[in-house]
Short mmCIF file of C-alpha atoms in Angstrom, two decimals:
data_model
loop_
_atom_site.label_atom_id
_atom_site.label_comp_id
_atom_site.label_asym_id
_atom_site.label_seq_id
_atom_site.Cartn_x
_atom_site.Cartn_y
_atom_site.Cartn_z
CA MET A 1 3.93 0.21 16.44
CA ARG A 2 7.71 -0.05 16.88
CA ILE A 3 9.74 2.07 14.51
CA ILE A 4 13.23 0.58 14.04
CA PRO A 5 15.71 2.81 12.22
CA VAL A 6 18.01 1.01 9.81
CA LEU A 7 21.84 1.52 9.60
CA ASP A 8 23.17 -0.39 6.48
CA ILE A 9 26.83 -0.45 6.90
CA LYS A 10 29.47 -1.08 4.25
CA GLY A 11 33.29 -0.40 4.45
CA GLY A 12 32.77 1.14 7.77
CA LEU A 13 30.16 3.66 6.65
CA VAL A 14 26.35 3.93 6.57
CA VAL A 15 25.26 3.63 3.05
CA ARG A 16 21.84 4.44 1.33
CA GLY A 17 20.02 1.23 0.41
CA VAL A 18 18.27 1.28 -2.76
CA MET A 19 16.10 -1.66 -4.01
CA GLY A 20 18.52 -4.30 -2.63
CA ASP A 21 21.37 -3.56 -5.28
CA ARG A 22 24.12 -3.59 -2.77
CA GLN A 23 26.76 -3.02 -5.29
CA ALA A 24 25.32 0.33 -6.08
CA TYR A 25 24.99 1.47 -2.47
CA ARG A 26 26.96 4.74 -1.74
CA PRO A 27 27.69 6.57 1.59
CA ILE A 28 24.59 8.27 2.83
CA GLU A 29 24.12 11.90 2.60
CA THR A 30 21.57 13.07 5.11
CA PRO A 31 20.51 16.18 6.93
CA LEU A 32 20.76 14.30 10.19
CA SER A 33 24.40 14.00 10.01
CA ASP A 34 27.66 15.75 8.84
CA SER A 35 29.10 12.37 7.86
CA ALA A 36 28.34 8.71 7.17
CA ASP A 37 30.01 7.66 10.20
CA PRO A 38 27.67 5.04 11.88
CA VAL A 39 27.81 6.69 15.46
CA ALA A 40 27.15 10.27 13.75
CA VAL A 41 24.19 8.77 11.65
CA ALA A 42 22.65 6.92 14.61
CA THR A 43 22.88 10.10 16.85
CA GLY A 44 21.10 12.09 14.18
CA LEU A 45 18.37 9.40 13.98
CA ALA A 46 18.04 9.16 17.66
CA ARG A 47 17.26 12.89 17.85
CA LEU A 48 14.10 12.21 15.91
CA GLY A 49 12.40 10.01 18.46
CA ASP A 50 12.68 7.48 21.22
CA PHE A 51 13.53 4.35 19.37
CA PRO A 52 13.78 0.76 21.13
CA ALA A 53 16.46 -0.49 18.86
CA PHE A 54 18.63 -0.11 15.55
CA TYR A 55 18.58 -2.57 12.85
CA VAL A 56 22.28 -2.99 11.62
CA ALA A 57 22.92 -4.55 8.38
CA ASP A 58 26.54 -5.46 8.19
CA LEU A 59 26.72 -5.69 4.22
CA ASP A 60 30.39 -6.69 4.09
CA ALA A 61 29.67 -9.71 6.46
CA ILE A 62 26.64 -10.54 4.51
CA GLU A 63 28.59 -10.84 1.27
CA GLY A 64 31.31 -12.68 2.78
CA ARG A 65 33.91 -9.83 3.42
CA PRO A 66 35.39 -8.91 6.80
CA SER A 67 32.75 -7.54 9.11
CA ASN A 68 32.22 -4.10 10.46
CA ALA A 69 32.68 -5.30 14.07
CA ALA A 70 34.53 -1.97 15.02
CA ALA A 71 31.48 0.15 13.99
CA LEU A 72 29.13 -2.25 15.98
CA SER A 73 31.42 -1.84 18.98
CA ALA A 74 31.38 1.91 18.59
CA LEU A 75 27.63 1.93 18.46
CA GLY A 76 27.22 -0.26 21.55
CA GLU A 77 29.59 2.07 23.50
CA VAL A 78 27.57 5.20 22.70
CA PHE A 79 24.00 3.83 22.98
CA LEU A 80 23.84 2.15 26.21
CA ASP A 81 20.05 1.78 26.36
CA THR A 82 19.30 0.80 23.03
CA ALA A 83 19.18 -2.76 21.43
CA PHE A 84 20.70 -3.62 18.09
CA TRP A 85 19.34 -6.01 15.75
CA VAL A 86 22.15 -7.27 13.75
CA ASP A 87 22.14 -8.97 10.41
CA ALA A 88 25.68 -10.09 9.72
CA GLY A 89 25.07 -12.81 7.24
CA LEU A 90 24.83 -15.49 10.21
CA ARG A 91 24.71 -19.03 8.61
CA THR A 92 24.89 -21.15 11.80
CA ALA A 93 23.47 -21.32 15.26
CA ALA A 94 26.93 -21.00 16.61
CA GLY A 95 27.39 -17.75 14.78
CA ALA A 96 24.20 -16.38 16.35
CA GLU A 97 25.52 -17.30 19.79
CA ARG A 98 28.69 -15.69 19.28
CA LEU A 99 26.99 -12.38 18.22
CA GLN A 100 24.60 -12.40 21.09
CA ARG A 101 27.49 -12.41 23.68
CA ALA A 102 27.67 -8.69 22.99
CA PRO A 103 25.49 -6.71 25.36
CA ARG A 104 22.08 -5.84 23.68
CA GLN A 105 22.96 -7.46 20.44
CA HIS A 106 20.06 -9.51 18.95
CA ALA A 107 21.01 -11.85 16.09
CA VAL A 108 18.96 -11.43 12.82
CA MET A 109 19.06 -14.73 10.82
CA GLY A 110 18.32 -13.75 7.35
CA THR A 111 17.05 -16.44 5.11
CA GLU A 112 19.25 -15.45 2.28
CA SER A 113 22.31 -16.55 4.14
CA ILE A 114 20.90 -19.90 5.58
CA ALA A 115 21.51 -23.00 3.69
CA ASP A 116 19.47 -25.27 5.84
CA ALA A 117 16.54 -24.93 7.92
CA ALA A 118 18.02 -27.19 10.62
CA VAL A 119 19.85 -24.02 11.69
CA LEU A 120 16.79 -22.59 13.27
CA ALA A 121 16.15 -25.73 15.23
CA ALA A 122 19.67 -25.73 16.62
CA LEU A 123 19.46 -22.46 18.27
CA THR A 124 19.74 -22.53 22.10
CA ARG A 125 18.54 -19.05 22.84
CA PRO A 126 15.82 -18.53 20.19
CA LYS A 127 14.25 -15.65 22.23
CA ARG A 128 16.99 -13.31 21.27
CA VAL A 129 16.90 -14.33 17.67
CA ILE A 130 15.00 -12.55 15.00
CA LEU A 131 14.11 -14.32 11.50
CA SER A 132 14.18 -12.27 8.53
CA LEU A 133 12.13 -13.87 5.75
CA ASP A 134 14.02 -12.35 2.62
CA PHE A 135 12.23 -11.77 -0.59
CA ARG A 136 13.60 -10.31 -4.08
CA GLY A 137 10.54 -9.55 -6.21
CA ASP A 138 8.31 -12.69 -5.93
CA ALA A 139 11.12 -14.97 -5.01
CA PHE A 140 11.73 -16.12 -1.57
CA LEU A 141 15.51 -16.17 -0.84
CA GLY A 142 16.42 -19.25 1.32
CA PRO A 143 15.39 -22.81 2.06
CA PRO A 144 11.69 -23.10 1.11
CA GLU A 145 10.76 -25.10 4.18
CA ILE A 146 11.50 -21.99 6.37
CA LEU A 147 8.78 -20.08 4.56
CA GLN A 148 6.29 -22.97 4.57
CA ASP A 149 6.83 -24.09 8.21
CA ALA A 150 5.88 -21.45 10.52
CA THR A 151 6.75 -23.56 13.60
CA LEU A 152 10.23 -22.88 12.70
CA TRP A 153 9.86 -19.14 13.25
CA PRO A 154 10.95 -17.37 16.50
CA ASP A 155 8.92 -14.95 18.29
CA ARG A 156 10.03 -12.02 15.97
CA VAL A 157 9.91 -12.09 12.33
CA ILE A 158 10.92 -9.51 9.74
CA VAL A 159 9.48 -9.56 6.23
CA MET A 160 12.26 -8.24 4.08
CA THR A 161 11.29 -7.04 0.64
CA LEU A 162 14.53 -6.15 -0.92
CA ALA A 163 13.01 -4.61 -3.98
CA ARG A 164 11.09 -2.05 -2.19
CA VAL A 165 13.96 -0.78 0.05
CA GLY A 166 14.46 2.83 -0.54
CA SER A 167 12.07 2.72 -3.58
CA GLY A 168 9.19 4.76 -2.36
CA ALA A 169 6.89 2.03 -3.61
CA GLY A 170 5.11 1.53 -0.28
CA PRO A 171 5.12 -1.77 1.84
CA ASP A 172 3.94 -5.04 0.26
CA LEU A 173 0.68 -5.29 2.24
CA ASP A 174 -0.51 -8.44 0.52
CA ARG A 175 2.56 -10.31 1.44
CA LEU A 176 2.76 -8.93 4.95
CA GLY A 177 -0.85 -9.82 5.53
CA ALA A 178 -0.28 -13.31 4.42
CA ILE A 179 2.56 -13.73 6.77
CA VAL A 180 0.71 -12.29 9.82
CA ALA A 181 -2.08 -14.81 9.07
CA ARG A 182 0.31 -17.72 9.52
CA ALA A 183 2.28 -16.07 12.43
CA GLU A 184 0.23 -17.43 15.18
CA GLY A 185 0.75 -14.40 17.34
CA ARG A 186 4.54 -13.86 16.62
CA ALA A 187 5.46 -10.22 16.15
CA VAL A 188 5.83 -9.32 12.48
CA TYR A 189 7.88 -6.49 11.31
CA ALA A 190 7.79 -4.76 7.77
CA ALA A 191 11.02 -3.94 5.82
CA GLY A 192 10.99 -2.17 2.72
CA GLY A 193 9.03 0.75 1.08
CA VAL A 194 7.55 2.72 4.00
CA ARG A 195 6.92 6.21 2.74
CA GLY A 196 5.26 8.06 5.67
CA PRO A 197 2.60 8.11 8.25
CA GLU A 198 -0.23 6.76 5.98
CA ASP A 199 1.85 3.48 5.30
CA ILE A 200 2.51 3.07 9.11
CA GLU A 201 -1.21 3.34 9.86
CA ALA A 202 -1.96 0.70 7.20
CA LEU A 203 0.66 -1.59 8.66
CA GLU A 204 -1.03 -1.14 11.99
CA GLN A 205 -4.27 -2.01 10.64
CA ALA A 206 -2.80 -5.04 9.00
CA GLY A 207 -1.59 -6.43 12.50
CA ILE A 208 2.15 -5.50 11.90
CA ALA A 209 4.08 -5.05 14.97
CA GLY A 210 6.67 -2.58 13.88
CA ALA A 211 8.71 -1.38 10.78
CA LEU A 212 12.23 -0.99 9.83
CA ILE A 213 12.71 2.44 8.27
CA ALA A 214 15.60 4.44 6.62
CA THR A 215 14.76 6.70 3.61
CA ALA A 216 11.51 8.18 5.28
CA LEU A 217 13.59 9.06 8.33
CA HIS A 218 16.34 10.69 6.43
CA ASP A 219 14.19 12.80 4.00
CA GLY A 220 11.80 13.96 6.73
CA ARG A 221 8.60 12.33 5.60
CA LEU A 222 8.45 10.90 9.09
CA SER A 223 8.85 13.93 11.36
CA PRO A 224 9.40 13.90 15.08
CA GLU A 225 5.74 14.98 15.51
CA ALA A 226 4.55 12.07 13.21
CA LEU A 227 6.86 9.63 15.07
CA ARG A 228 5.50 10.63 18.49
CA ARG A 229 1.95 9.19 17.28
CA PHE A 230 3.65 5.73 16.65
CA CYS A 231 6.55 5.35 18.93
CA ARG A 232 5.18 3.38 21.91
#
């Protein structure tokens, strides 16, 4: 099980995500850092465990505003051995290629930002691309054919349940299980709702490869001791 800490960045600061209501996101207050500066927050998270990657959501770019490229650059300069999974509202294959020119950056293609499934077929380096299947409640956000046709999926797939982000409601095990059943060996990652070790154990039993987590790391429900059981 891979634990991937989440950094939601808006206006150059890490914000606390709650149920996908991005307009209500506010700069994070966490015992892991004295400020909401992305490098400071990431440094605090890194003290908890040996994480292979950070998931970075550039919320400004996702919503069509100027990106947080400076924050991403600063993170890359400090964390030299860590990969970054970056969702920057990519809409084209060319955009994914540009993002991946930076060292250790892997492009996350979120279906909420994609207008046409042909974008996935046009990728020239799909091995470094991660697909995020985005859901709000029961609604799939994006072209229906992406959800319906698993042959379009790259090797890594995130199931992003926005309504469960920061909610404490637990992961959507039914939906995750349905995606795993169709994934044909692809690595499926859960995003949204993980509360603690019991949820991670349930995800492991469901065949999930890893989990994107923020709140449970900041509030201490996933302690360094618990993380050592899963980070491998």
